[in-house]
Coordinates of C-alpha atoms and ligand atoms in Angstrom, one line a residue:
X1 CA 81.9 90.3 107.1
X2 CA 84.5 88.5 105.0
X3 CA 84.3 88.9 101.2
X4 CA 83.4 85.4 100.0
X5 CA 83.7 84.0 96.5
X6 CA 81.8 81.4 94.5
X7 CA 83.9 78.4 93.3
X8 CA 82.7 77.1 89.9
X9 CA 83.8 73.7 88.7
X10 CA 83.3 73.7 84.9
X11 CA 83.8 70.2 83.6
X12 CA 84.0 70.4 79.9
X13 CA 84.7 67.8 77.2
X14 CA 88.3 68.7 76.5
X15 CA 89.2 70.4 79.8
X16 CA 88.3 70.7 83.4
X17 CA 88.3 74.1 85.0
X18 CA 87.9 75.7 88.4
X19 CA 86.9 79.4 88.5
X20 CA 86.5 81.9 91.3
X21 CA 83.7 84.5 91.0
X22 CA 83.1 87.5 93.1
X23 CA 79.6 88.3 94.3
X24 CA 79.2 90.9 91.5
X25 CA 80.0 88.2 88.9
X26 CA 83.5 89.2 88.0
X27 CA 86.1 86.5 87.5
X28 CA 88.8 86.4 90.2
X29 CA 90.7 83.3 89.1
X30 CA 90.9 80.4 86.8
X31 CA 92.8 77.1 86.8
X32 CA 92.4 74.5 84.1
X33 CA 93.8 71.1 83.0
X34 CA 93.3 69.3 79.7
X35 CA 91.5 66.0 79.7
X36 CA 92.7 62.9 77.8
X37 CA 90.4 61.8 75.0
X38 CA 90.3 58.1 74.4
X39 CA 89.1 56.8 71.0
X40 CA 89.3 53.0 71.2
X41 CA 87.2 52.3 68.1
X42 CA 85.7 54.4 65.3
X43 CA 82.7 56.4 66.7
X44 CA 83.7 55.6 70.3
X45 CA 84.8 58.4 72.7
X46 CA 85.8 57.7 76.3
X47 CA 87.2 59.6 79.3
X48 CA 88.9 58.3 82.4
X49 CA 86.5 59.2 85.3
X50 CA 89.4 59.1 87.8
X51 CA 91.3 61.6 85.8
X52 CA 88.3 63.9 85.6
X53 CA 88.0 63.8 89.4
X54 CA 91.7 64.1 90.2
X55 CA 92.2 67.1 87.8
X56 CA 89.0 68.7 89.2
X57 CA 90.4 68.4 92.7
X58 CA 93.8 69.9 91.7
X59 CA 92.1 72.9 90.0
X60 CA 89.6 73.4 92.9
X61 CA 92.4 73.3 95.5
X62 CA 94.3 76.0 93.5
X63 CA 91.3 78.2 93.6
X64 CA 90.6 77.7 97.3
X65 CA 94.2 78.6 98.0
X66 CA 93.9 81.7 95.9
X67 CA 90.7 82.7 97.7
X68 CA 92.5 82.4 101.0
X69 CA 91.0 79.2 102.3
X70 CA 87.7 77.3 102.4
X71 CA 86.0 79.8 104.7
X72 CA 86.4 82.4 101.9
X73 CA 84.2 80.3 99.6
X74 CA 80.5 80.8 100.1
X75 CA 79.4 77.9 97.8
X76 CA 80.4 75.6 94.9
X77 CA 78.6 75.6 91.6
X78 CA 79.0 72.8 89.1
X79 CA 78.4 72.7 85.4
X80 CA 79.4 69.9 83.1
X81 CA 79.5 68.2 79.7
X82 CA 76.1 66.5 79.6
X83 CA 75.0 62.9 78.8
X84 CA 78.4 61.4 79.5
X85 CA 78.0 58.3 81.7
X86 CA 80.1 57.2 84.6
X87 CA 79.7 53.8 86.3
X88 CA 81.4 53.3 89.7
X89 CA 81.2 51.0 92.7
X90 CA 79.4 52.5 95.7
X91 CA 81.6 50.5 98.2
X92 CA 85.0 51.1 96.7
X93 CA 84.2 54.4 95.1
X94 CA 86.3 53.3 92.1
X95 CA 85.1 53.7 88.5
X96 CA 84.2 50.4 86.9
X97 CA 84.7 51.4 83.3
X98 CA 85.8 54.3 81.2
X99 CA 83.2 57.0 81.0
X100 CA 81.2 56.9 77.7
X101 CA 81.3 60.5 76.4
X102 CA 78.2 62.2 74.9
X103 CA 79.7 62.1 71.4
X104 CA 80.0 58.3 71.4
X105 CA 77.9 56.6 68.8
X106 CA 78.3 52.9 69.9
X107 CA 74.6 52.5 70.7
X108 CA 73.4 53.5 67.3
X109 CA 72.1 49.9 66.6
X110 CA 70.4 49.7 69.9
X111 CA 68.6 53.0 69.2
X112 CA 67.6 51.8 65.8
X113 CA 66.1 48.6 67.2
X114 CA 64.1 50.6 69.8
X115 CA 62.9 52.9 67.0
X116 CA 61.9 49.9 64.8
X117 CA 60.0 48.5 67.7
X118 CA 58.0 51.7 67.7
X119 CA 59.1 53.2 71.0
X120 CA 60.2 56.6 69.8
X121 CA 56.8 58.3 69.9
X122 CA 56.3 57.5 73.6
X123 CA 59.9 58.2 74.6
X124 CA 59.7 61.5 72.9
X125 CA 56.4 62.5 74.5
X126 CA 57.7 61.6 78.0
X127 CA 61.3 62.8 77.8
X128 CA 61.3 65.5 75.0
X129 CA 64.3 63.6 73.5
X130 CA 64.9 61.3 70.5
X131 CA 66.2 57.8 70.4
X132 CA 69.8 58.7 69.6
X133 CA 73.1 57.4 71.0
X134 CA 73.8 60.9 72.2
X135 CA 71.7 60.5 75.3
X136 CA 72.7 58.5 78.4
X137 CA 70.1 55.7 78.7
X138 CA 71.5 53.3 76.0
X139 CA 75.0 54.0 77.1
X140 CA 74.2 52.7 80.6
X141 CA 72.6 49.6 79.1
X142 CA 75.7 49.1 76.9
X143 CA 77.9 49.0 80.0
X144 CA 75.7 46.5 81.7
X145 CA 75.8 44.2 78.6
X146 CA 79.5 44.5 77.8
X147 CA 81.4 45.1 81.0
X148 CA 81.8 42.3 83.5
X149 CA 82.7 44.6 86.4
X150 CA 79.6 46.7 85.8
X151 CA 77.4 43.6 85.6
X152 CA 78.9 42.2 88.8
X153 CA 78.4 45.4 90.7
X154 CA 74.8 45.5 89.5
X155 CA 74.3 41.9 90.7
X156 CA 75.8 42.8 94.1
X157 CA 73.7 45.9 94.4
X158 CA 76.7 48.2 94.6
X159 CA 76.5 49.8 91.1
X160 CA 76.2 53.6 90.8
X161 CA 75.5 55.3 87.5
X162 CA 75.7 59.0 87.1
X163 CA 76.5 61.8 84.7
X164 CA 79.6 63.9 85.3
X165 CA 78.1 66.3 88.0
X166 CA 76.9 63.2 89.9
X167 CA 80.3 61.6 89.8
X168 CA 81.9 64.9 91.0
X169 CA 79.5 65.3 93.9
X170 CA 80.0 61.7 95.0
X171 CA 83.7 62.4 95.2
X172 CA 83.4 65.8 96.7
X173 CA 81.2 64.5 99.5
X174 CA 83.4 61.4 100.2
X175 CA 80.7 59.1 98.9
X176 CA 77.9 60.6 101.0
X177 CA 75.7 62.0 98.2
X178 CA 74.5 60.3 95.0
X179 CA 72.5 63.0 93.3
X180 CA 71.9 64.5 89.9
X181 CA 70.2 67.9 89.2
X182 CA 67.1 67.9 87.0
X183 CA 68.7 69.6 84.0
X184 CA 71.3 66.9 83.7
X185 CA 68.8 64.1 84.6
X186 CA 66.6 65.3 81.7
X187 CA 69.3 64.2 79.2
X188 CA 69.2 60.5 80.1
X189 CA 66.0 59.3 78.4
X190 CA 65.0 58.0 81.9
X191 CA 63.3 61.1 83.3
X192 CA 59.8 62.2 82.4
X193 CA 59.9 66.0 81.8
X194 CA 57.3 66.6 84.4
X195 CA 58.2 63.8 86.9
X196 CA 60.2 64.5 90.0
X197 CA 62.1 61.1 89.9
X198 CA 63.0 58.5 87.4
X199 CA 60.4 56.9 85.2
X200 CA 60.0 53.2 86.1
X201 CA 58.8 52.2 82.7
X202 CA 61.6 54.0 80.9
X203 CA 64.1 52.4 83.2
X204 CA 62.6 49.0 82.2
X205 CA 62.6 49.9 78.5
X206 CA 66.2 50.8 78.5
X207 CA 67.1 48.0 81.0
X208 CA 68.7 50.4 83.6
X209 CA 68.2 49.4 87.3
X210 CA 66.6 52.3 89.1
X211 CA 68.6 51.6 92.3
X212 CA 71.9 52.4 90.5
X213 CA 70.6 55.9 89.6
X214 CA 71.2 59.1 91.6
X215 CA 68.4 61.0 93.4
X216 CA 67.1 63.9 91.2
X217 CA 67.5 67.2 93.0
X218 CA 67.0 71.0 92.3
X219 CA 69.6 73.0 90.4
X220 CA 70.1 75.3 93.4
X221 CA 69.9 75.0 97.1
X222 CA 71.9 73.3 99.8
X223 CA 72.5 70.2 97.7
X224 CA 75.4 68.6 99.5
X225 CA 78.6 69.5 101.5
X226 CA 82.2 68.7 100.7
X227 CA 84.0 66.2 102.9
X228 CA 86.2 68.2 105.3
X229 CA 89.6 66.8 104.3
X230 CA 89.4 67.7 100.6
X231 CA 89.4 71.5 100.3
X232 CA 90.5 72.5 103.7
X233 CA 87.0 72.8 105.2
X234 CA 83.4 71.9 104.5
X235 CA 82.0 73.9 101.6
X236 CA 78.3 73.7 100.6
X237 CA 77.5 72.7 97.0
X238 CA 74.7 75.0 96.0
X239 CA 74.3 75.0 92.2
X240 CA 74.3 72.4 89.4
X241 CA 73.3 72.4 85.8
X242 CA 74.3 70.9 82.5
X243 CA 76.6 73.2 80.4
X244 CA 74.0 74.4 77.8
X245 CA 71.4 75.1 80.5
X246 CA 74.0 76.8 82.6
X247 CA 75.0 79.0 79.7
X248 CA 71.3 79.9 79.1
X249 CA 71.1 81.0 82.7
X250 CA 74.4 82.8 82.5
X251 CA 72.9 84.7 79.5
X252 CA 70.0 85.8 81.7
X253 CA 67.4 83.9 79.6
X254 CA 65.0 83.7 82.5
X255 CA 61.7 84.6 80.8
X256 CA 59.7 82.6 78.2
X257 CA 61.0 83.5 74.7
X258 CA 64.5 84.5 75.9
X259 CA 66.9 82.6 73.7
X260 CA 70.7 82.1 73.5
X261 CA 72.9 80.6 70.8
X262 CA 76.4 79.3 71.5
X263 CA 78.6 79.3 68.4
X264 CA 81.5 76.9 69.0
X265 CA 82.5 73.9 67.0
X266 CA 78.7 73.4 66.5
X267 CA 75.9 75.7 67.6
X268 CA 73.5 75.0 70.5
X269 CA 70.4 77.1 70.8
X270 CA 68.1 77.1 73.8
X271 CA 64.9 79.0 74.2
X272 CA 63.2 79.4 77.6
X273 CA 59.6 78.1 77.4
X274 CA 58.6 78.8 81.0
X275 CA 56.9 76.3 83.4
X276 CA 54.9 74.4 80.8
X277 CA 56.2 71.1 79.4
X278 CA 57.3 71.8 75.8
X279 CA 56.3 69.5 73.0
X280 CA 58.5 70.5 70.1
X281 CA 58.4 69.2 66.5
X282 CA 61.0 69.6 63.8
X283 CA 63.5 67.5 65.7
X284 CA 63.9 70.2 68.4
X285 CA 64.3 68.8 71.9
X286 CA 62.4 69.5 75.0
X287 CA 64.6 69.8 78.1
X288 CA 64.7 70.9 81.7
X289 CA 66.3 74.4 81.9
X290 CA 66.4 74.4 85.7
X291 CA 64.5 73.2 88.7
X292 CA 64.1 75.5 91.8
X293 CA 62.1 74.6 94.9
X294 CA 60.8 71.6 93.0
X295 CA 59.4 73.7 90.2
X296 CA 60.7 73.1 86.7
X297 CA 61.4 75.6 84.0
X298 CA 61.9 74.2 80.5
X299 CA 63.6 75.0 77.3
X300 CA 63.4 74.0 73.6
X301 CA 66.8 73.0 72.3
X302 CA 68.1 72.8 68.8
X303 CA 71.5 71.9 67.5
X304 CA 73.4 73.0 64.4
X305 CA 76.1 70.4 63.7
X306 CA 78.5 72.7 61.8
X307 CA 79.4 76.2 63.0
X308 CA 83.0 77.0 63.8
X309 CA 84.1 73.7 62.3
X310 CA 83.2 75.2 58.9
X311 CA 85.8 77.9 59.5
X312 CA 88.3 75.3 60.5
X313 CA 87.5 73.3 57.4
X314 CA 88.1 76.4 55.2
X315 CA 91.4 76.9 56.9
X316 CA 92.7 73.4 57.4
X317 CA 91.2 71.4 54.5
X318 CA 90.6 73.9 51.7
X319 CA 93.3 76.4 52.7
X320 CA 91.0 79.3 51.7
X321 CA 91.8 81.3 54.9
X322 CA 94.8 81.5 57.1
X323 CA 93.0 82.1 60.4
X324 CA 89.5 82.1 61.8
X325 CA 89.8 85.8 62.7
X326 CA 90.6 86.6 59.1
X327 CA 87.1 85.8 58.0
X328 CA 85.9 89.1 59.5
X329 CA 88.2 91.3 57.4
X330 CA 87.6 89.2 54.3
X331 CA 83.8 89.6 54.7
X332 CA 84.2 93.4 55.1
X333 CA 86.5 93.7 52.1
X334 CA 83.6 93.1 49.6
X335 CA 80.2 94.8 49.2
X336 CA 78.2 91.5 49.0
X337 CA 78.6 87.7 48.6
X338 CA 78.6 87.9 44.8
X339 CA 75.9 85.3 44.7
X340 CA 77.9 82.7 46.5
X341 CA 76.1 80.5 49.1
X342 CA 77.8 77.9 51.4
X343 CA 75.6 75.2 52.9
X344 CA 77.8 73.6 55.5
X345 CA 76.1 70.2 55.6
X346 CA 79.5 68.6 56.1
X347 CA 78.1 66.0 58.4
X348 CA 74.5 66.1 57.3
X349 CA 71.9 68.8 58.3
X350 CA 70.6 69.0 61.9
X351 CA 67.5 70.8 63.0
X352 CA 65.1 71.8 61.5
X353 CA 65.9 69.9 58.2
X354 CA 67.3 66.7 59.9
X355 CA 68.9 65.1 56.9
X356 CA 71.9 63.1 58.0
X357 CA 72.5 62.1 54.4
X358 CA 72.8 65.7 53.1
X359 CA 76.3 67.0 52.0
X360 CA 77.7 70.5 51.8
X361 CA 77.9 72.7 48.7
X362 CA 79.4 76.0 47.6
X363 CA 77.1 77.4 44.9
X364 CA 77.1 80.5 42.6
X365 CA 80.8 80.3 41.7
X366 CA 82.0 82.5 38.8
X367 CA 85.4 83.7 37.5
X368 CA 85.0 86.8 39.7
X369 CA 84.5 84.7 42.9
X370 CA 87.5 85.1 45.2
X371 CA 88.3 83.7 48.6
X372 CA 86.6 86.7 50.3
X373 CA 83.3 85.6 48.8
X374 CA 83.6 82.1 50.2
X375 CA 84.7 83.4 53.6
X376 CA 81.8 85.8 53.7
X377 CA 79.3 83.1 52.5
X378 CA 80.6 80.8 55.3
X379 CA 79.8 83.4 57.9
X380 CA 76.5 84.1 56.3
X381 CA 75.7 80.4 56.6
X382 CA 75.6 80.9 60.4
X383 CA 72.9 83.5 60.1
X384 CA 70.9 81.3 57.7
X385 CA 71.1 78.2 59.9
X386 CA 70.0 80.3 62.8
X387 CA 67.1 81.8 60.8
X388 CA 65.9 78.3 59.8
X389 CA 65.9 77.3 63.5
X390 CA 64.1 80.5 64.4
X391 CA 61.3 79.6 62.0
X392 CA 61.0 76.1 63.6
X393 CA 60.9 77.6 67.1
X394 CA 58.1 80.0 66.1
X395 CA 56.1 77.1 64.7
X396 CA 56.6 75.3 68.0
X397 CA 55.1 78.4 69.8
X398 CA 58.5 79.6 71.1
X399 CA 59.1 82.6 68.8
X400 CA 62.3 84.5 69.7
X401 CA 62.2 88.2 70.7
X402 CA 65.9 88.6 70.4
X403 CA 69.0 86.4 70.5
X404 CA 71.9 86.4 73.0
X405 CA 75.0 84.9 71.5
X406 CA 78.3 83.5 72.9
X407 CA 80.9 80.9 72.1
X408 CA 84.3 81.2 70.3
X409 CA 82.7 82.4 67.0
X410 CA 80.6 85.1 68.6
X411 CA 83.7 87.4 68.8
X412 CA 83.2 88.0 65.1
X413 CA 81.4 91.4 65.0
X414 CA 80.5 91.0 61.3
X415 CA 78.8 87.7 61.9
X416 CA 76.9 89.0 64.9
X417 CA 75.6 91.9 62.8
X418 CA 74.7 89.6 60.0
X419 CA 72.7 87.3 62.4
X420 CA 70.8 90.4 63.6
X421 CA 70.1 91.6 60.1
X422 CA 68.8 88.3 58.8
X423 CA 66.7 87.5 61.9
X424 CA 65.4 91.1 62.0
X425 CA 66.0 90.9 65.8
X426 CA 68.5 92.5 68.1
X427 CA 71.5 90.3 68.9
X428 CA 73.1 90.7 72.3
X429 CA 76.6 89.7 73.2
X430 CA 78.0 89.8 76.7
X431 CA 81.5 91.3 77.2
X432 CA 82.3 88.4 79.5
X433 CA 81.8 85.3 77.3
X434 CA 82.2 82.6 80.0
X435 CA 78.4 82.3 80.3
X436 CA 78.5 78.6 81.1
X437 CA 80.6 79.1 84.3
X438 CA 78.7 82.3 85.1
X439 CA 75.4 80.4 85.1
X440 CA 76.7 77.9 87.6
X441 CA 77.9 80.8 89.8
X442 CA 74.5 82.4 89.6
X443 CA 72.8 79.1 90.6
X444 CA 75.2 78.7 93.5
X445 CA 74.7 82.3 94.6
X446 CA 70.9 81.7 94.7
X447 CA 71.4 78.3 96.4
X448 CA 73.5 79.6 99.3
X449 CA 71.2 82.6 99.8
X450 CA 73.8 85.2 98.6
X451 CA 71.2 86.3 96.0
X452 CA 67.4 86.2 96.5
X453 CA 66.6 84.6 93.1
X454 CA 67.9 84.1 89.6
X455 CA 66.6 87.5 88.5
X456 CA 68.5 89.2 91.3
X457 CA 71.6 87.1 90.4
X458 CA 71.2 88.1 86.7
X459 CA 70.9 91.8 87.5
X460 CA 74.0 91.9 89.7
X461 CA 76.3 89.3 88.1
X462 CA 75.8 89.7 84.4
X463 CA 78.1 92.5 83.2
X464 CA 78.0 94.8 80.2
X465 CA 76.6 93.6 76.8
X466 CA 76.8 94.9 73.3
X467 CA 73.7 95.0 71.2
X468 CA 73.7 94.5 67.4
X469 CA 70.5 96.0 66.0
X470 CA 69.1 94.8 62.6
X471 CA 69.9 97.2 59.7
X472 CA 69.5 95.2 56.5
X473 CA 66.8 96.3 54.0
X474 CA 64.1 93.9 53.4
X475 CA 64.6 93.4 49.7
X476 CA 68.2 92.2 50.3
X477 CA 67.0 90.0 53.1
X478 CA 64.5 88.3 50.9
X479 CA 67.1 87.8 48.2
X480 CA 69.5 86.2 50.7
X481 CA 66.7 83.9 52.0
X482 CA 65.6 82.9 48.5
X483 CA 69.2 82.0 47.4
X484 CA 69.8 80.0 50.6
X485 CA 66.5 78.1 50.2
X486 CA 67.5 77.2 46.6
X487 CA 70.9 75.9 47.8
X488 CA 69.2 74.0 50.7
X489 CA 66.9 72.4 48.1
X490 CA 69.9 71.2 46.1
X491 CA 71.6 69.5 49.1
Ligands
ADP501 P1 84.3 74.7 71.4 O1 83.8 75.2 72.7 O2 83.2 73.9 70.6 O3 85.6 74.0 71.4 P2 84.8 77.5 70.9 O4 83.6 78.1 71.6 O5 86.1 77.6 71.6 O6 84.5 76.0 70.5 O7 84.9 78.2 69.5 C1 85.9 77.8 68.6 C2 85.4 77.9 67.1 O8 85.2 79.2 66.8 C3 86.5 77.3 66.2 O9 85.8 76.4 65.4 C4 86.9 78.5 65.4 O10 87.1 78.2 64.0 C5 85.8 79.5 65.5 N1 86.3 80.9 65.6 C6 87.1 81.5 66.5 N2 87.4 82.8 66.3 C7 86.6 83.1 65.2 C8 86.4 84.3 64.5 N3 87.0 85.5 64.8 N4 85.5 84.3 63.4 C9 84.9 83.1 63.1 N5 85.1 81.9 63.7 C10 85.9 81.9 64.8

C-alpha cells in the first residue's frame, strides 16, 4: 500500500496556501502565495478571483509534485475565508467582477434599510445571523444592481454565485461541480439553519436568484473530483469548511460545550452546541459547524474586534513596545497591573456589549505607571474580553467547560495563563497551531474513508497540547473583574 497524503487548500484573506498532511496529521509540506488586496473606495475590499484560482493551482501543483504525483494524494480538503462573494459566468468560466471580500462594508445602507423595514428578527431566527454587510447576501445583490456583466449573465441564465470554496471547486472540476458546503453556506443569509437547501423567501428578500446559487452539500464525503489535466490525475475533493469552523474541528471541539478561541488580529470564538439549532442572544451568531451525512452540527460564534491589533497599536501608534513578543517579558517584569486597565474599544465593542460607538481607554494611570503596566493591561484585556463572552455564552445555554486557543497571539504563555486564571477554566493550546488547515485535513480524511469519523480523525491527527490550569486566587480575580467592569462602564 502506498503512503498517501491529504492535500489541503487553505484560502485565506491575505494568502493562499497548499499544505500536505500525513495520515497521522503531521505537516509534510507547505507552499504559499500572497494575494493582492484591492481597496477601490473607503470601506471596500476586493480580490481578483482569477488570481485566487491561479495561485491556488500553482501552490497545489507544487504540493502534488512534492508528494510524488496525484496517486499519492488520497483526497483534497478545502478551507477558506468566509462570506467573500465571487460571481462568474457558467459558460465561459470567467469571473464577472472582482470578488467582494468579507470585510467590505459597501452594503451598510442596504442592511440598514432592511433593518428599518423590520426584517432583522425573522432573518435572525432563520439564519442565526444579523443584517450586517459582513455576510454574503447583500453583496450578491449589490453586484446584480451595480455590475452590467453580472446583470447580463443573470438575464441570460448563466450567472454563478459562490463563496471562495465554491469558486475553487468549480475550477478544480473544470466547471463540472457548482457546490458549497453547509458551513460556508450558513454565512450567506440565504440558508435556514435547519434547511438542507436555500430558503426561497430569503432569496426573494435579498433579491438573489436561486438558480445562480451552488448546491449545498456535506462538509465531508466524495464531494467532487478534480479534472484530470490539472493536477496530473483525478483527485477526490472530500472535505470543505469555512476557516473558523475548520479551526474548531482542527481543535477537536466535537462535543457540545467544546469551545475554541483564535487570537489573531481580532478574536473568533466558536462553541459547539451539538445538533440542536442554536438561538443565541447578546449578538452572538448561530452557525453551521459542519454537516455530515446530511446531519448538521451547530456552533455559537462570537467575535472580538480587537485582539492582536491592540498589540500592533501599542507598537506602531503609541510606541510603547518594540515588538509583540516583548509584551510577555514586560508583563512578567512586574507583580501586578498597578491598577491600570486597557479597554481596547479601538473600533467599538463587539459581542457581548455591541457598542460600535464606544472608544478605547487606558485608566488608572499614576506617576508610577510604566510601559510594562500598559503592556500587561493590554494582555489582560484579552482575558477580560474572553470572560465577558464566556458569560454571554453561559446565558445562551452554551457554558464552556474549557477553552482551546490558537492564532498568532496564543504563543504568548503569559496571556494563555491569564485567560485560564480569569475564566477559572483550563486553557489548552496545541503545539501545532495550524488548526484551520488541520480541520480541513480531518474532514477530507473522514470524507475519503481514511478515518472512520471525526472523533477517530481527532484522536489520530491532533498532536500534543499544553494545558494552562487556573491558579489565580479568587479575591484577586474579583478585584480584576470589578476594575474591568468600571472601565467598561466608562467607555
Ligand atoms: P491574522 O491571522 O489575523 O493575520 P495572526 O494569527 O497571524 O493574525 O496573529 C498576529 C497577531 O498576533 C498580531 O496582531 C500580533 O500583534 C499578535 N502577536 C504575535 N505574537 C505575539 C506575542 N508573542 N504576544 C502578543 N501578541 C502577539
